[in-house]
Tab-separated table of C-alpha atoms in Angstrom:
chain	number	residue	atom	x	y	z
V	956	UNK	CA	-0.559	-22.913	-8.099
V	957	UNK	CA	1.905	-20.586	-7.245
V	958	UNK	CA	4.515	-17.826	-8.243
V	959	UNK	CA	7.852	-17.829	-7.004
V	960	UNK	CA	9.581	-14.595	-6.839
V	961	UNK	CA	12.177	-12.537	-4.993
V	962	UNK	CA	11.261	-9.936	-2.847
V	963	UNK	CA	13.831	-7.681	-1.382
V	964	UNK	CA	16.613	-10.305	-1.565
V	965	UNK	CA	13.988	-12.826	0.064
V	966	UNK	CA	12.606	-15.855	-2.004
V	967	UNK	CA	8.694	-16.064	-1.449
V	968	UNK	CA	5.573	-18.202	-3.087
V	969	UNK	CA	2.942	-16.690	-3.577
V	970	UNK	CA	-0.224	-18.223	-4.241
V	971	UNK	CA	-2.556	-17.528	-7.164
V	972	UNK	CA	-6.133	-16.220	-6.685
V	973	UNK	CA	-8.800	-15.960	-9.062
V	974	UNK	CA	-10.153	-12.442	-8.996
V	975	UNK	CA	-12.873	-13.964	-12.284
V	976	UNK	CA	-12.631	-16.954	-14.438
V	977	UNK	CA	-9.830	-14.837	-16.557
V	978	UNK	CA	-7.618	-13.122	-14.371
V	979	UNK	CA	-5.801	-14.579	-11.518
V	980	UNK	CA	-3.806	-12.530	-9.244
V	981	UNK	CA	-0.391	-13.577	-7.350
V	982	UNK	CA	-0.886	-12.855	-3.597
V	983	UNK	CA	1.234	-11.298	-1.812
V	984	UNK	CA	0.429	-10.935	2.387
V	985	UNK	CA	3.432	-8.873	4.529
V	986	UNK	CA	1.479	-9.895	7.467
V	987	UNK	CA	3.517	-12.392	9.295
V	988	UNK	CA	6.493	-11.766	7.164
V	989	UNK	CA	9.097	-9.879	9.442
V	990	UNK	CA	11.938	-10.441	6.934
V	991	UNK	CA	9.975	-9.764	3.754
V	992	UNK	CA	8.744	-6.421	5.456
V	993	UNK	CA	12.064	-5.037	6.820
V	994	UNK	CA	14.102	-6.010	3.327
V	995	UNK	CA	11.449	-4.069	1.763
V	996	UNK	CA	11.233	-1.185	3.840
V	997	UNK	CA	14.968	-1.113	3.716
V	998	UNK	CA	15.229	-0.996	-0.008
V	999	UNK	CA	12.238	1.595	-0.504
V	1000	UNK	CA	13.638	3.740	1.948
V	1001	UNK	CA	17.159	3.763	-0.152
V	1002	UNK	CA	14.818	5.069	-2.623
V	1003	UNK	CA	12.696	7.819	-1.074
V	1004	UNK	CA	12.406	11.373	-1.573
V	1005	UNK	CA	13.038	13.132	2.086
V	1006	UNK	CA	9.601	13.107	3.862
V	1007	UNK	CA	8.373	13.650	6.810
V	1008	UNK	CA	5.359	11.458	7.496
V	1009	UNK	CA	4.280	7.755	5.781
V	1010	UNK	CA	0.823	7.008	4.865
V	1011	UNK	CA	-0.865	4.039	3.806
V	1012	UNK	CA	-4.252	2.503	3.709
V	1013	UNK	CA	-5.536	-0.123	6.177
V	1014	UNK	CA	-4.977	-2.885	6.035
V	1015	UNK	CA	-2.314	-4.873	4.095
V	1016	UNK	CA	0.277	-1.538	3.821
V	1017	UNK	CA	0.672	-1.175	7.965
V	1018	UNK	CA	3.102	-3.532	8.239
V	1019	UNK	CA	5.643	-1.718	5.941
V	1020	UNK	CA	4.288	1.941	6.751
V	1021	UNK	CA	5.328	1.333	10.040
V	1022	UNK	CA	8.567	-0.247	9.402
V	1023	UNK	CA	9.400	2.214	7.225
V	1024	UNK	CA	8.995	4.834	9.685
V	1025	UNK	CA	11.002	2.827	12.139
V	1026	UNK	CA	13.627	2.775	9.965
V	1027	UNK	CA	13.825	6.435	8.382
V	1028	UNK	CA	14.486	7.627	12.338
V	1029	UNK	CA	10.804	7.301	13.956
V	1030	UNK	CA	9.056	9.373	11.946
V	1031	UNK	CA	5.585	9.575	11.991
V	1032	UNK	CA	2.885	6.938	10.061
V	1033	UNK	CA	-1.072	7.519	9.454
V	1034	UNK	CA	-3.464	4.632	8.340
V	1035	UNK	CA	-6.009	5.713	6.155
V	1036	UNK	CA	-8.686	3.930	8.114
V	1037	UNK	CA	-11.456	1.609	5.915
V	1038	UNK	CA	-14.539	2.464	8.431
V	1039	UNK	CA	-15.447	5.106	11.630
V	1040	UNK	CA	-14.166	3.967	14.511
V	1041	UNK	CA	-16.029	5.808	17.715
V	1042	UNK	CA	-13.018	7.348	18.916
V	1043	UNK	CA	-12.656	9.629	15.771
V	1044	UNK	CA	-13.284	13.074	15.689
V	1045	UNK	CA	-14.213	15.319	12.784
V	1046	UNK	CA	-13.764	12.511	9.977
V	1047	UNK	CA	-12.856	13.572	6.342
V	1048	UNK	CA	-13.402	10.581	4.247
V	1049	UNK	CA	-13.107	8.787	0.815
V	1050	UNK	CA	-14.483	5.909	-1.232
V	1051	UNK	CA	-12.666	3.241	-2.850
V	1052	UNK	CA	-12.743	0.404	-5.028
V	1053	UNK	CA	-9.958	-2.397	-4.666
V	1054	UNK	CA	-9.243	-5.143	-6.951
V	1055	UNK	CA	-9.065	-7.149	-3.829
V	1056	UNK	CA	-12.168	-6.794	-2.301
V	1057	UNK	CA	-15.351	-7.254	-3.643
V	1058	UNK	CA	-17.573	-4.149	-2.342
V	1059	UNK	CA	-16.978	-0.267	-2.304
V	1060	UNK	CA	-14.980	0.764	0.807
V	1061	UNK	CA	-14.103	4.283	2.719
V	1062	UNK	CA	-11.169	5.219	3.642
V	1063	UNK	CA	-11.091	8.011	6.659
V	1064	UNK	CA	-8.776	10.055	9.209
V	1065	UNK	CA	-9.740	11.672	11.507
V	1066	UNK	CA	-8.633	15.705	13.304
V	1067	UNK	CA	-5.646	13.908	14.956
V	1068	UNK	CA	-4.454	12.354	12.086
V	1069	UNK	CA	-4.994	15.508	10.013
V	1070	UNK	CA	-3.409	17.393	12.768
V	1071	UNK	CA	-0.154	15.108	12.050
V	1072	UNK	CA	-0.368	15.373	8.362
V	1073	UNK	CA	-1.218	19.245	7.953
V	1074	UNK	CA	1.872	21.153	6.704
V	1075	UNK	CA	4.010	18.158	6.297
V	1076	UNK	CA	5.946	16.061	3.341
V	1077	UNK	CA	3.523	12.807	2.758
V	1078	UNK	CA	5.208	9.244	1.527
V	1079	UNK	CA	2.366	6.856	0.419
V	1080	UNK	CA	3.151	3.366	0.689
V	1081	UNK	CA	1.342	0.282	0.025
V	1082	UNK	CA	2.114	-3.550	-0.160
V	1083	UNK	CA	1.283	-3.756	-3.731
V	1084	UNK	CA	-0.276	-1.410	-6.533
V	1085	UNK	CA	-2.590	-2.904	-8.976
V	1086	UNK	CA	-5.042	-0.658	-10.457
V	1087	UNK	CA	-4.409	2.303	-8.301
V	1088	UNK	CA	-7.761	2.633	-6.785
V	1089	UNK	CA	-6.513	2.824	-3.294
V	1090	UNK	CA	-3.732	5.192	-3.879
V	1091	UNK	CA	-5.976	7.559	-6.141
V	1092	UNK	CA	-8.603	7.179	-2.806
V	1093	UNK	CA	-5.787	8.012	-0.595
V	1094	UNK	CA	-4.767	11.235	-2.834
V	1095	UNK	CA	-8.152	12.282	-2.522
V	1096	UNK	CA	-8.519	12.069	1.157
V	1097	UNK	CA	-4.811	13.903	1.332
V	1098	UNK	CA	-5.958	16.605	-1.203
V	1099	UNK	CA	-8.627	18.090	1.438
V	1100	UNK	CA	-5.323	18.723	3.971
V	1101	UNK	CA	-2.530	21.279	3.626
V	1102	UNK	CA	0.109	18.894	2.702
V	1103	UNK	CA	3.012	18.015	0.315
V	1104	UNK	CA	2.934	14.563	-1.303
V	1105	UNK	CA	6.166	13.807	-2.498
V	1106	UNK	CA	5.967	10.038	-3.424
V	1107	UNK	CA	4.082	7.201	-3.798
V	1108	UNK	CA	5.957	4.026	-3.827
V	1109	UNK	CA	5.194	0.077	-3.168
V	1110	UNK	CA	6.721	-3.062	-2.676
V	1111	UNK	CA	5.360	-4.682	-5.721
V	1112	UNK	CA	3.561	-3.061	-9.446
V	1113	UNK	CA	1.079	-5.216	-10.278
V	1114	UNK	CA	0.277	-5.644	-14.321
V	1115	UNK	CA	-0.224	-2.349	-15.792
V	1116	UNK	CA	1.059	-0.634	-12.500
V	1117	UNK	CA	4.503	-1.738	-13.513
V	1118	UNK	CA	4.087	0.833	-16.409
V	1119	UNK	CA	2.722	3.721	-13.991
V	1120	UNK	CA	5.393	6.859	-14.127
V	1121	UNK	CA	4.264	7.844	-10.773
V	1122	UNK	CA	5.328	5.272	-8.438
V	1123	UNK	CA	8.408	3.657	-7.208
V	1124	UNK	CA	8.763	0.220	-6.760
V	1125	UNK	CA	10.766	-2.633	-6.090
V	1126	UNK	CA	9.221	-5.752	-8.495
V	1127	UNK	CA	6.934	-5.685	-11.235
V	1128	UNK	CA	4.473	-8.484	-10.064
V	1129	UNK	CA	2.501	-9.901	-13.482
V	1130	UNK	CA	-0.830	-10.637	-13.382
V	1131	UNK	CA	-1.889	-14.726	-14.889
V	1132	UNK	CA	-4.480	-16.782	-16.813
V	1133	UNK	CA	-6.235	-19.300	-15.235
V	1134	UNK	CA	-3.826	-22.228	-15.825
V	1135	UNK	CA	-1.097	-20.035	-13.966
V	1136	UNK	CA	0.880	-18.769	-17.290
V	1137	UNK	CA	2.007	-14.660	-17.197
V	1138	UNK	CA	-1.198	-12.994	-19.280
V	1139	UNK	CA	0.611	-11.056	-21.842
């Protein structure tokens, strides 16, 4: 089964997923998708408050992080990391608890990145917002640095995301039954 939808001016599939035997989930991967992730980028971009650095979490939202960066005149990007990696330093870190993944899972920076963030106007982008987990983790990880947050936008609102007064977005992605109808 799959949804067909237009992202960005760009036609996609997306296949459905069960997440339990009564919610299926439409997914959609920028990896690989070079056209999918610079339309997007594009489009947010025409939407964004003035900023100075993008942040997203790892792994799905790197694609478009960076390319919006690119884009907005190579400005700086930070990736919320999901474990310790032995060249960080100093680590601040957060839990979080993703519809997509089936355990509890940190998300950390480390001095350098705070060093880039401190001071500064953050963007957070993602790929898609579902129940907010990750960008609520991601807020909490910011909130221990001297920063500005002055958005929080993604390429697609998942179900109730779509309703969210918070973020910006570009399609409101529904969420299905198990026989691939929109859940209402």
């Amino acid at each position: 089964m799959f949804y067909e939808m237009t992202i960005a001016g760009c036609k996609r599939q997306l296949p459905l997923c069960p997440v339990n035997d009564e919610l299926y989930i439409a997914a959609f991967i920028m990896f690989n998708d070079v056209e999918v992730t610079r339309a997007a980028a594009k489009e947010l971009l025409a939407k964004a408050p003035e900023f100075d650095v993008v942040v997203t979490a790892e792994a799905k939202g790197i694609p478009l992080a960076y390319e919006m960066a690119r884009q907005a005149g190579n400005k700086d990007y930070v990736v919320c990391r999901k474990g310790f990696k032995l060249y960080m330093r100093n680590v601040i870190e957060t839990s979080v608890d993703s519809i997509t993944t089936d355990h509890l899972q940190k998300l950390c920076i480390d001095q350098d990145d705070v060093e880039t963030l401190k001071g500064r106007r953050v963007l957070i982008v993602d790929d898609v917002v579902s129940t907010g987990e990750s960008l609520n983790s991601i807020e909490a990880l910011l909130k221990q640095i001297d920063l500005t947050i002055v958005g929080r936008m993604c390429v697609l609102a998942e179900g109730e995301a779509a309703a969210r007064g918070d973020i910006t977005y570009l399609n409101e992605l529904p969420v299905f039954n198990p026989d691939g109808t929109v859940k209402e």
